[in-house]
Short mmCIF file of C-alpha atoms (C1' of nucleotides) in Angstrom, two decimals:
data_model
loop_
_atom_site.label_atom_id
_atom_site.label_comp_id
_atom_site.label_asym_id
_atom_site.label_seq_id
_atom_site.Cartn_x
_atom_site.Cartn_y
_atom_site.Cartn_z
CA MET U 1 0.00 0.00 0.00
CA GLU U 2 1.24 3.46 -0.85
CA LEU U 3 2.35 5.20 2.34
CA GLY U 4 0.46 8.39 1.59
CA VAL U 5 -2.74 6.37 1.34
CA PHE U 6 -1.87 4.65 4.62
CA GLU U 7 -1.39 7.99 6.34
CA ASP U 8 -4.78 9.22 5.21
CA LYS U 9 -6.59 6.02 6.08
CA PHE U 10 -4.94 5.79 9.48
CA GLU U 11 -5.68 9.40 10.38
CA GLU U 12 -9.31 9.05 9.40
CA SER U 13 -9.86 5.73 11.20
CA TYR U 14 -7.98 6.89 14.28
CA LYS U 15 -10.16 9.99 14.48
CA ARG U 16 -13.24 7.76 14.34
CA ASN U 17 -11.91 5.45 17.08
CA GLU U 18 -12.03 2.46 14.82
CA PHE U 19 -10.19 -0.79 15.45
CA ILE U 20 -7.16 -0.45 13.18
CA THR U 21 -4.86 -3.23 12.15
CA PHE U 22 -2.20 -3.50 9.47
CA PHE U 23 0.76 -5.54 8.28
CA CYS U 24 3.94 -3.53 7.87
CA LYS U 25 7.70 -3.57 7.82
CA CYS U 26 9.11 -1.49 10.65
CA LYS U 27 11.80 -0.78 13.20
CA ILE U 28 10.65 -0.32 16.79
CA VAL U 29 11.84 1.61 19.82
CA TYR U 30 10.13 1.51 23.20
CA SER U 31 11.01 3.67 26.16
CA GLY U 32 9.20 3.69 29.46
CA ARG U 33 9.20 1.00 32.06
CA ALA U 34 12.19 -0.39 30.19
CA GLU U 35 14.12 0.47 27.05
CA ALA U 36 13.73 -1.80 24.06
CA SER U 37 14.60 -1.80 20.41
CA LEU U 38 13.81 -4.15 17.58
CA GLY U 39 15.36 -4.13 14.10
CA LYS U 40 13.49 -4.04 10.83
CA GLY U 41 10.98 -6.81 10.16
CA ASP U 42 7.40 -7.62 9.17
CA ARG U 43 4.77 -7.28 11.89
CA LEU U 44 1.10 -6.92 12.62
CA VAL U 45 0.22 -3.62 14.28
CA SER U 46 -3.15 -3.09 15.95
CA VAL U 47 -4.71 -0.04 17.53
CA LYS U 48 -7.83 -0.83 19.51
CA GLN U 49 -10.80 1.46 20.00
CA ASP U 50 -9.63 2.55 23.43
CA GLY U 51 -6.15 3.39 22.16
CA THR U 52 -4.50 0.14 23.24
CA ILE U 53 -1.67 -0.69 20.85
CA PHE U 54 0.01 -4.00 20.22
CA VAL U 55 2.59 -5.25 17.77
CA HIS U 56 2.95 -8.91 16.93
CA GLN U 57 5.78 -10.70 15.21
CA PRO U 58 4.77 -13.55 12.87
CA GLU U 59 5.32 -16.11 15.62
CA GLY U 60 5.01 -16.32 19.37
CA GLY U 61 2.28 -15.91 21.88
CA ASN U 62 2.84 -12.43 23.23
CA PRO U 63 2.94 -9.03 21.55
CA ILE U 64 6.53 -7.90 21.12
CA ASN U 65 5.49 -4.35 21.95
CA TYR U 66 2.41 -2.73 23.36
CA MET U 67 0.98 0.35 25.01
CA LYS U 68 -2.00 0.54 27.30
CA SER U 69 -4.86 2.88 26.54
CA GLY U 70 -4.59 6.47 27.62
CA GLY U 71 -1.99 7.72 25.17
CA SER U 72 -2.07 9.38 21.80
CA ILE U 73 -0.68 8.55 18.39
CA VAL U 74 0.70 10.80 15.69
CA ILE U 75 1.84 9.85 12.21
CA ILE U 76 4.71 11.82 10.71
CA LYS U 77 6.02 11.61 7.18
CA GLN U 78 9.75 10.89 6.98
CA ASP U 79 12.24 10.31 4.21
CA TYR U 80 12.39 6.55 4.93
CA GLY U 81 8.61 6.25 5.19
CA VAL U 82 6.31 7.03 8.09
CA LEU U 83 7.00 7.52 11.79
CA PHE U 84 4.27 6.17 14.07
CA LYS U 85 4.70 7.86 17.43
CA ALA U 86 2.67 6.76 20.42
CA HIS U 87 3.05 8.65 23.65
CA ASN U 88 1.46 8.28 27.06
CA SER U 89 2.23 11.34 29.12
CA ALA U 90 0.74 9.89 32.32
CA THR U 91 3.12 6.94 32.36
CA ARG U 92 5.89 8.69 30.38
CA GLU U 93 6.07 5.90 27.84
CA TYR U 94 6.93 6.11 24.18
CA LEU U 95 6.52 3.64 21.38
CA GLU U 96 7.90 4.54 17.99
CA LEU U 97 7.53 2.54 14.81
CA GLU U 98 9.65 3.53 11.85
CA ILE U 99 7.41 2.15 9.14
CA SER U 100 9.05 1.62 5.78
CA ARG U 101 6.27 -0.36 4.13
CA VAL U 102 2.57 -1.07 4.72
CA TYR U 103 1.33 -4.27 3.09
CA GLU U 104 -2.31 -4.38 4.10
CA PHE U 105 -4.65 -2.31 6.19
CA MET U 106 -8.05 -2.88 7.85
CA ALA U 107 -10.10 -0.63 10.07
CA ARG U 108 -13.61 -0.92 11.42
CA LYS U 109 -15.80 0.11 14.29
CA LEU U 110 -16.48 -3.05 16.28
CA ASP U 111 -19.46 -3.49 18.57
CA ASP U 112 -19.11 -5.87 21.50
CA GLY U 113 -20.72 -5.55 24.90
CA GLN U 114 -20.14 -9.14 26.03
CA LYS U 115 -18.16 -10.28 29.03
CA GLN U 116 -16.60 -13.68 29.34
CA ILE U 117 -18.02 -16.20 31.80
CA ILE U 118 -15.37 -18.45 33.22
CA ALA U 119 -15.36 -21.54 35.43
CA GLY U 120 -12.56 -23.50 37.04
CA THR U 121 -10.76 -20.62 38.70
CA GLU U 122 -9.21 -20.58 42.13
CA ALA U 123 -12.35 -18.86 43.46
CA ASP U 124 -14.45 -21.78 42.18
CA MET U 125 -12.03 -24.08 43.91
CA SER U 126 -12.40 -22.39 47.28
CA ASP U 127 -16.18 -22.35 46.79
CA MET U 128 -16.09 -26.07 46.23
CA ILE U 129 -14.01 -26.65 49.34
CA LYS U 130 -16.29 -24.52 51.48
CA ASP U 131 -19.29 -26.50 50.20
CA ASN U 132 -17.49 -29.83 50.47
CA PRO U 133 -15.15 -29.50 53.44
CA SER U 134 -14.49 -33.22 53.51
CA LEU U 135 -12.27 -32.62 50.50
CA ILE U 136 -9.82 -31.24 53.06
CA ASN U 137 -10.56 -33.26 56.14
CA ASP U 138 -13.43 -35.17 57.70
CA ASP U 139 -13.70 -32.80 60.63
CA PHE U 140 -12.97 -29.53 58.84
CA LYS U 141 -15.60 -26.83 59.45
CA PRO U 142 -15.21 -23.89 57.10
CA LEU U 143 -16.13 -20.46 58.43
CA SER U 144 -15.26 -18.06 55.64
CA ARG U 145 -14.00 -17.94 52.10
CA GLU U 146 -11.85 -15.44 50.21
CA GLU U 147 -11.49 -13.35 53.32
CA HIS U 148 -9.50 -10.20 52.76
CA THR U 149 -7.25 -9.10 55.56
CA LYS U 150 -4.69 -6.37 55.53
CA PHE U 151 -1.86 -8.87 55.21
CA GLY U 152 -3.43 -10.75 52.32
CA PHE U 153 -6.51 -12.80 51.73
CA ILE U 154 -7.18 -16.29 52.91
CA ASP U 155 -8.87 -18.69 50.50
CA VAL U 156 -10.73 -20.79 53.08
CA PHE U 157 -10.64 -20.32 56.84
CA GLY U 158 -12.19 -22.57 59.48
CA HIS U 159 -11.53 -24.90 62.38
CA ASP U 160 -11.67 -28.57 63.31
CA LYS U 161 -13.55 -30.43 66.09
CA LYS U 162 -10.72 -29.89 68.54
CA GLY U 163 -10.97 -26.12 68.03
CA THR U 164 -7.73 -25.79 66.08
CA LEU U 165 -7.96 -23.00 63.51
CA VAL U 166 -7.37 -24.07 59.92
CA VAL U 167 -6.06 -21.99 57.03
CA VAL U 168 -6.44 -23.41 53.53
CA GLU U 169 -4.57 -21.99 50.56
CA CYS U 170 -5.73 -23.15 47.11
CA LYS U 171 -3.73 -23.34 43.92
CA ARG U 172 -5.34 -24.37 40.68
CA TYR U 173 -2.19 -25.98 39.34
CA VAL U 174 1.22 -26.90 40.73
CA ALA U 175 1.84 -25.39 44.14
CA GLY U 176 5.39 -24.06 44.42
CA LEU U 177 7.56 -22.46 47.05
CA ASP U 178 5.67 -19.19 46.76
CA ALA U 179 2.41 -20.93 47.68
CA VAL U 180 3.98 -22.47 50.77
CA GLN U 181 5.26 -19.10 51.90
CA GLN U 182 1.91 -17.51 51.30
CA LEU U 183 0.34 -20.13 53.55
CA ARG U 184 3.07 -19.65 56.10
CA ARG U 185 2.45 -15.92 56.18
CA TYR U 186 -1.28 -16.38 56.78
CA VAL U 187 -0.76 -18.97 59.51
CA GLU U 188 1.77 -16.80 61.29
CA LYS U 189 -0.50 -13.80 61.13
CA ILE U 190 -3.49 -15.73 62.44
CA LYS U 191 -1.39 -17.06 65.29
CA GLU U 192 -0.32 -13.52 66.09
CA LEU U 193 -3.83 -12.10 65.89
CA LYS U 194 -5.55 -14.87 67.83
CA GLY U 195 -2.73 -15.32 70.32
CA THR U 196 -2.63 -19.07 69.85
CA ASP U 197 -0.32 -21.69 68.40
CA LYS U 198 -3.19 -23.96 67.48
CA VAL U 199 -3.37 -22.99 63.82
CA SER U 200 -2.83 -25.52 61.09
CA GLY U 201 -2.07 -24.77 57.45
CA ILE U 202 -3.23 -26.82 54.51
CA LEU U 203 -2.24 -26.39 50.91
CA ALA U 204 -4.84 -27.68 48.44
CA SER U 205 -3.81 -28.21 44.82
CA PRO U 206 -3.70 -30.87 42.10
CA LYS U 207 0.11 -31.02 42.37
CA ILE U 208 2.98 -29.80 44.50
CA SER U 209 6.65 -29.42 43.63
CA PRO U 210 9.11 -31.54 45.65
CA ASN U 211 10.88 -28.56 47.19
CA ALA U 212 7.58 -27.02 48.11
CA GLU U 213 6.44 -30.22 49.78
CA ALA U 214 9.67 -30.46 51.75
CA MET U 215 9.31 -26.90 52.95
CA LEU U 216 5.67 -27.49 53.78
CA LYS U 217 6.50 -30.47 55.99
CA ASN U 218 9.39 -28.61 57.52
CA TRP U 219 6.92 -26.01 58.70
CA GLY U 220 4.40 -28.54 59.94
CA PHE U 221 1.87 -27.89 57.23
CA SER U 222 0.19 -30.44 55.03
CA TRP U 223 -0.87 -30.88 51.44
CA LYS U 224 -4.18 -32.17 50.17
CA LEU U 225 -4.73 -33.21 46.59
CA VAL U 226 -7.68 -31.20 45.29
CA ASN U 227 -8.52 -30.52 41.67
CA PRO U 228 -10.24 -27.32 40.56
CA PRO U 229 -13.93 -28.17 39.93
CA MET U 230 -14.01 -28.41 36.15
CA ARG U 231 -10.56 -29.92 35.93
CA LEU U 232 -11.77 -32.73 38.15
CA ILE U 233 -14.61 -33.52 35.79
CA ARG U 234 -12.37 -33.45 32.76
CA HIS U 235 -9.76 -35.57 34.44
CA ASN U 236 -12.26 -38.20 35.45
CA LYS U 237 -13.68 -38.25 31.97
CA THR U 238 -10.23 -38.69 30.54
CA GLN U 239 -9.40 -41.39 33.03
CA LYS U 240 -12.51 -43.33 32.12
CA ALA U 241 -11.78 -42.94 28.46
CA LEU U 242 -8.23 -44.08 29.00
CA ASP U 243 -9.30 -46.99 31.17
CA ALA U 244 -11.80 -48.06 28.54
CA PHE U 245 -9.18 -47.68 25.86
CA LEU U 246 -6.59 -49.70 27.74
CA SER U 247 -8.91 -52.46 28.88
CA MET S 1 -17.57 -10.62 3.29
CA GLU S 2 -19.46 -13.60 2.00
CA LEU S 3 -18.82 -16.57 4.27
CA GLY S 4 -18.06 -18.94 1.44
CA VAL S 5 -15.34 -16.60 0.27
CA PHE S 6 -14.01 -16.42 3.81
CA GLU S 7 -13.86 -20.20 4.03
CA ASP S 8 -11.87 -20.45 0.83
CA LYS S 9 -9.50 -17.65 1.72
CA PHE S 10 -8.94 -18.98 5.20
CA GLU S 11 -8.27 -22.54 4.04
CA GLU S 12 -5.79 -21.38 1.45
CA SER S 13 -3.94 -18.97 3.73
CA TYR S 14 -3.90 -21.46 6.59
CA LYS S 15 -2.40 -24.09 4.32
CA ARG S 16 0.34 -21.61 3.35
CA ASN S 17 1.06 -20.74 6.99
CA GLU S 18 0.29 -17.11 6.44
CA PHE S 19 -0.44 -14.62 9.19
CA ILE S 20 -4.24 -14.43 9.07
CA THR S 21 -6.35 -11.77 10.70
CA PHE S 22 -10.00 -10.82 10.33
CA PHE S 23 -12.84 -8.88 11.90
CA CYS S 24 -15.93 -10.95 12.62
CA LYS S 25 -19.04 -11.36 14.71
CA CYS S 26 -18.87 -14.54 16.76
CA LYS S 27 -19.75 -16.51 19.86
CA ILE S 28 -16.88 -18.21 21.69
CA VAL S 29 -16.44 -21.31 23.80
CA TYR S 30 -13.16 -22.35 25.38
CA SER S 31 -12.50 -25.57 27.19
CA GLY S 32 -9.19 -26.68 28.62
CA ARG S 33 -7.44 -25.25 31.63
CA ALA S 34 -10.79 -23.71 32.47
CA GLU S 35 -14.21 -23.46 30.87
CA ALA S 36 -15.19 -20.14 29.33
CA SER S 37 -17.92 -18.78 27.12
CA LEU S 38 -18.51 -15.43 25.51
CA GLY S 39 -21.73 -14.27 23.82
CA LYS S 40 -22.04 -12.83 20.34
CA GLY S 41 -20.01 -9.73 19.52
CA ASP S 42 -17.52 -8.17 17.10
CA ARG S 43 -13.88 -9.20 17.48
CA LEU S 44 -10.51 -9.36 15.83
CA VAL S 45 -9.28 -12.89 15.26
CA SER S 46 -5.64 -13.60 14.39
CA VAL S 47 -3.87 -16.80 13.49
CA LYS S 48 -0.11 -16.48 13.49
CA GLN S 49 2.29 -18.37 11.29
CA ASP S 50 3.11 -20.87 14.03
CA GLY S 51 -0.56 -21.55 14.72
CA THR S 52 -0.89 -19.23 17.70
CA ILE S 53 -4.44 -17.89 17.88
CA PHE S 54 -5.74 -14.84 19.65
CA VAL S 55 -9.08 -13.08 19.77
CA HIS S 56 -9.38 -9.44 20.80
CA GLN S 57 -12.43 -7.51 21.83
CA PRO S 58 -12.55 -3.86 20.68
CA GLU S 59 -11.14 -2.68 24.00
CA GLY S 60 -8.74 -3.91 26.63
CA GLY S 61 -5.13 -4.94 26.75
CA ASN S 62 -5.33 -8.71 26.70
CA PRO S 63 -6.78 -11.15 24.21
CA ILE S 64 -10.11 -12.47 25.47
CA ASN S 65 -9.21 -15.90 24.10
CA TYR S 66 -6.11 -17.53 22.75
CA MET S 67 -4.42 -20.80 21.97
CA LYS S 68 -0.73 -21.51 21.94
CA SER S 69 0.91 -22.96 18.88
CA GLY S 70 0.84 -26.71 18.43
CA GLY S 71 -2.81 -27.22 17.61
CA SER S 72 -4.85 -27.42 14.46
CA ILE S 73 -7.78 -25.52 13.03
CA VAL S 74 -10.72 -26.67 10.98
CA ILE S 75 -13.47 -24.59 9.42
CA ILE S 76 -16.91 -26.16 9.15
CA LYS S 77 -19.92 -24.73 7.38
CA GLN S 78 -23.02 -24.48 9.59
CA ASP S 79 -26.53 -23.18 9.20
CA TYR S 80 -25.78 -20.06 11.25
CA GLY S 81 -22.49 -19.41 9.46
CA VAL S 82 -19.09 -20.96 10.01
CA LEU S 83 -17.66 -22.93 12.91
CA PHE S 84 -13.97 -22.25 13.59
CA LYS S 85 -12.66 -25.17 15.65
CA ALA S 86 -9.18 -25.05 17.13
CA HIS S 87 -7.93 -28.09 18.98
CA ASN S 88 -4.70 -28.88 20.75
CA SER S 89 -4.54 -32.57 21.50
CA ALA S 90 -1.36 -32.30 23.58
CA THR S 91 -2.93 -29.92 26.08
CA ARG S 92 -6.51 -31.12 25.51
CA GLU S 93 -7.75 -27.61 24.82
CA TYR S 94 -10.52 -26.49 22.53
CA LEU S 95 -11.43 -23.09 21.20
CA GLU S 96 -14.56 -22.76 19.12
CA LEU S 97 -15.77 -19.65 17.35
CA GLU S 98 -19.27 -19.66 15.97
CA ILE S 99 -18.76 -17.07 13.29
CA SER S 100 -21.93 -15.46 11.93
CA ARG S 101 -20.32 -12.66 9.95
CA VAL S 102 -16.87 -11.80 8.60
CA TYR S 103 -16.36 -8.10 7.97
CA GLU S 104 -12.80 -7.93 6.71
CA PHE S 105 -9.96 -10.34 6.10
CA MET S 106 -6.20 -10.05 5.63
CA ALA S 107 -3.55 -12.70 5.23
CA ARG S 108 0.10 -12.51 4.36
CA LYS S 109 3.38 -14.29 4.85
CA LEU S 110 5.44 -12.09 7.16
CA ASP S 111 9.21 -12.21 7.35
CA ASP S 112 10.87 -11.23 10.60
CA GLY S 113 14.07 -12.63 12.06
CA GLN S 114 14.67 -9.88 14.61
CA LYS S 115 14.87 -10.25 18.36
CA GLN S 116 14.18 -7.47 20.77
CA ILE S 117 17.01 -5.92 22.76
CA ILE S 118 15.83 -4.79 26.15
CA ALA S 119 17.33 -2.88 29.07
CA GLY S 120 16.08 -2.09 32.52
CA THR S 121 15.22 -5.59 33.64
CA GLU S 122 15.86 -7.04 37.05
CA ALA S 123 18.96 -8.75 35.65
CA ASP S 124 20.30 -5.34 34.59
CA MET S 125 19.58 -4.13 38.09
CA SER S 126 21.57 -6.89 39.74
CA ASP S 127 24.40 -6.30 37.25
CA MET S 128 24.45 -2.66 38.24
CA ILE S 129 24.56 -3.52 41.93
CA LYS S 130 27.38 -6.00 41.46
CA ASP S 131 29.34 -3.35 39.55
CA ASN S 132 28.42 -0.59 41.99
CA PRO S 133 28.13 -2.27 45.39
CA SER S 134 28.05 1.08 47.17
CA LEU S 135 24.48 1.37 45.98
CA ILE S 136 23.75 -1.12 48.74
CA ASN S 137 26.31 -0.34 51.34
CA ASP S 138 29.79 1.18 51.62
CA ASP S 139 31.34 -2.06 52.76
CA PHE S 140 29.35 -4.48 50.64
CA LYS S 141 31.51 -6.89 48.62
CA PRO S 142 29.54 -8.77 46.01
CA LEU S 143 30.64 -12.29 45.21
CA SER S 144 28.09 -13.56 42.73
CA ARG S 145 25.06 -12.51 40.74
CA GLU S 146 21.94 -14.36 39.64
CA GLU S 147 23.24 -17.49 41.27
CA HIS S 148 20.99 -20.46 40.74
CA THR S 149 20.94 -22.91 43.58
CA LYS S 150 18.68 -25.84 44.13
CA PHE S 151 16.50 -23.87 46.52
CA GLY S 152 16.12 -20.81 44.35
CA PHE S 153 18.27 -18.13 42.86
CA ILE S 154 19.78 -15.18 44.60
CA ASP S 155 20.05 -11.88 42.75
CA VAL S 156 23.26 -10.66 44.39
CA PHE S 157 25.24 -12.48 47.05
CA GLY S 158 28.25 -11.19 48.99
CA HIS S 159 29.60 -10.20 52.36
CA ASP S 160 30.67 -7.15 54.35
CA LYS S 161 33.97 -6.25 56.04
CA LYS S 162 32.95 -7.99 59.25
CA GLY S 163 32.42 -11.24 57.35
CA THR S 164 28.64 -11.21 57.56
CA LEU S 165 27.07 -12.79 54.51
CA VAL S 166 24.72 -10.56 52.55
CA VAL S 167 21.80 -11.57 50.37
CA VAL S 168 20.32 -8.92 48.09
CA GLU S 169 16.96 -9.33 46.40
CA CYS S 170 16.12 -6.87 43.61
CA LYS S 171 12.72 -5.77 42.44
CA ARG S 172 12.34 -3.45 39.47
CA TYR S 173 9.20 -1.84 40.84
CA VAL S 174 7.29 -1.90 44.12
CA ALA S 175 8.50 -4.62 46.47
CA GLY S 176 5.61 -6.34 48.20
CA LEU S 177 5.09 -9.06 50.76
CA ASP S 178 6.08 -11.71 48.26
CA ALA S 179 9.49 -10.08 47.76
CA VAL S 180 10.10 -10.00 51.51
CA GLN S 181 9.26 -13.68 51.79
CA GLN S 182 11.50 -14.51 48.89
CA LEU S 183 14.37 -12.76 50.66
CA ARG S 184 13.47 -14.48 53.90
CA ARG S 185 13.59 -17.87 52.23
CA TYR S 186 17.03 -17.25 50.77
CA VAL S 187 18.44 -15.92 54.02
CA GLU S 188 17.09 -18.89 55.95
CA LYS S 189 18.53 -21.31 53.46
CA ILE S 190 21.94 -19.65 53.52
CA LYS S 191 21.94 -19.74 57.30
CA GLU S 192 21.09 -23.41 57.18
CA LEU S 193 23.72 -24.25 54.60
CA LYS S 194 26.52 -22.20 56.16
CA GLY S 195 25.57 -23.02 59.69
CA THR S 196 25.69 -19.40 60.79
CA ASP S 197 23.31 -16.71 61.92
CA LYS S 198 25.47 -13.96 60.48
CA VAL S 199 23.48 -13.49 57.29
CA SER S 200 21.81 -10.21 56.48
CA GLY S 201 19.07 -9.64 53.92
CA ILE S 202 18.63 -6.52 51.86
CA LEU S 203 15.75 -5.70 49.56
CA ALA S 204 16.66 -3.29 46.76
CA SER S 205 13.86 -1.59 44.84
CA PRO S 206 12.55 1.84 43.86
CA LYS S 207 9.60 1.44 46.25
CA ILE S 208 8.32 -0.80 49.01
CA SER S 209 4.78 -1.26 50.28
CA PRO S 210 4.14 -0.36 53.94
CA ASN S 211 3.18 -3.89 54.98
CA ALA S 212 6.23 -5.25 53.24
CA GLU S 213 8.47 -2.77 55.01
CA ALA S 214 6.93 -3.67 58.37
CA MET S 215 7.46 -7.35 57.73
CA LEU S 216 10.98 -6.67 56.53
CA LYS S 217 11.89 -4.86 59.75
CA ASN S 218 10.15 -7.49 61.81
CA TRP S 219 12.50 -10.03 60.34
CA GLY S 220 15.58 -7.88 60.80
CA PHE S 221 16.08 -7.15 57.12
CA SER S 222 16.52 -3.78 55.50
CA TRP S 223 15.46 -1.93 52.40
CA LYS S 224 17.61 0.11 50.08
CA LEU S 225 16.19 2.47 47.49
CA VAL S 226 17.64 1.44 44.13
CA ASN S 227 16.23 2.26 40.72
CA PRO S 228 16.66 -0.08 37.76
CA PRO S 229 19.41 1.38 35.57
CA MET S 230 17.44 2.97 32.76
CA ARG S 231 14.68 4.13 35.03
CA LEU S 232 17.27 6.05 37.04
CA ILE S 233 18.52 7.87 33.97
CA ARG S 234 15.04 8.72 32.77
CA HIS S 235 14.03 9.94 36.19
CA ASN S 236 17.01 12.23 36.49
CA LYS S 237 16.44 13.54 32.98
CA THR S 238 12.84 14.23 33.77
CA GLN S 239 13.76 15.92 37.01
CA LYS S 240 16.20 18.22 35.26
CA ALA S 241 13.70 19.01 32.57
CA LEU S 242 11.08 19.76 35.20
CA ASP S 243 13.47 21.88 37.25
CA ALA S 244 14.42 23.86 34.19
CA PHE S 245 10.79 24.25 33.29
CA LEU S 246 9.79 25.45 36.73
CA SER S 247 12.69 27.83 37.25
"C1'" DT V 1 10.97 -32.36 31.33
"C1'" DA V 2 10.14 -30.14 35.75
"C1'" DC V 3 11.04 -26.24 38.67
"C1'" DT V 4 11.89 -21.49 39.63
"C1'" DA V 5 11.28 -16.64 39.11
"C1'" DC V 6 10.68 -12.53 35.91
"C1'" DA V 7 7.32 -9.71 33.22
"C1'" DT V 8 7.14 -2.82 29.92
"C1'" DC V 9 3.36 -8.66 33.16
"C1'" DT V 10 -2.34 -7.39 33.11
"C1'" DC V 11 -6.46 -7.46 35.68
"C1'" DG V 12 -9.83 -7.11 39.38
"C1'" DC V 13 -11.02 -6.25 44.00
"C1'" DA V 14 -10.75 -4.26 48.45
"C1'" DT V 15 -8.90 -0.83 51.45
"C1'" DA I 1 -4.62 5.69 44.38
"C1'" DT I 2 -2.39 1.78 46.34
"C1'" DG I 3 -1.86 -2.89 47.97
"C1'" DC I 4 -2.48 -7.54 47.09
"C1'" DG I 5 -3.02 -11.83 44.68
"C1'" DA I 6 -4.84 -14.44 40.61
"C1'" DG I 7 -4.00 -15.61 35.75
"C1'" DG I 8 -6.62 -20.51 30.79
"C1'" DT I 9 -0.95 -16.16 33.01
"C1'" DG I 10 3.53 -16.61 29.20
"C1'" DT I 11 8.48 -17.03 28.87
"C1'" DA I 12 13.26 -17.83 29.78
"C1'" DG I 13 16.87 -20.27 32.11
"C1'" DT I 14 18.68 -24.16 34.60
"C1'" DA I 15 19.17 -28.80 36.52
#
DNA sequence: TACTACATCTCGCAT
DNA sequence: ATGCGAGGTGTAGTA
């Protein structure tokens, strides 16, 4: 595409707050929370309707460069082509694309008021545990869930028949050292606040790393295998399918 | 765009491993690490040359749905339009788009062999501290940097004139409770390994949260204000510019 | 491959 | 606004 045409189209679409996206060859410089530069290559550039910008290389999961909404973009003609300057004065970030060619260009006003509904999160997991406390222990009595305190928030909090307080930390996948320390912090704080040593800590997750398990035991905590709700279903399904297949 | 045309174009471009991107109206279902659904709306859909997929709503920084490379895509004609089915058998993930309209379509083979050069990371920060130990303390002698051990890796490790071992943990932005606990873990492990209590912990960051600072002091550690290298330069530049402006 | 920690993380929620 | 933790986190680096 001729760069003059690109300039005009971009200006017009940008003014209208359209979703703009184009393939181009460019060099990139970013300055802000870090400093980054990227030599000349072909990329996809998108400008969303709220001003969010992202640049994708032909491969890889993440944008190579991006800017959050709240900035402004100007297009300036240069001898080598076109300079695409994005600036966010609030965050003092710059993103500059030295565009030497534009291959294809699309822009359109998109209409979408939908929000995603999601299941199988850590919150669902703590819900499940509160509703089915035997997943943790036969005499576990949950009292609260997702309780925010000033030192963090506790996924599930309760006690057992002997009156020992119980703190449960959930992880939806492999629990690592960080999860153990999170649990440790909560248990210590509860002990401090309640003035008792009778507080037990339980880590609930589908897996735990060996180092994390060692540290957990070292601190007198325990681990309970719990799958996040939908993962459990899927796993069972798969198991059955596998069992049937193998039998 | 007529959906039959879209089907043909998509099939052809997908076969050629081109970077495909289009605006469409669709409903979305995801199943895999969680279960998610999203009602009908206008979105940008992209398929990268390695098979990475992402779907963007008109606003917001992150893709609302995505799939990593390694899967496959099929397009199936339906009464309501076209079903876009992405499946990754290795991870057992599905992403299905019920596409009712396609507004615009682009596809092209992009050529890009460049890798981004970046400065101002935490690694740069620990480099800077190792080269300028006075940023931490006048008698700090660094011994190693980014040392990986089996219990974690320590950003900067050294000692002072009195022979006390020193562990430095860097954070490029606000240090929170997690950073303090990370430091705590390293210090405890070093004490255990060396069989000494003479190990001090220092957290180096541009900021620290109040709770984190309280916890830090409670554990006998200390905080040192250190900016990541490029942030320091920018800040000083800005300060000068502001001073000049205000004077 | 598994584990660990960083990320221009982003995002939401509660204080 | 800030603090805090989750995320379908992703990604790199190392054992």
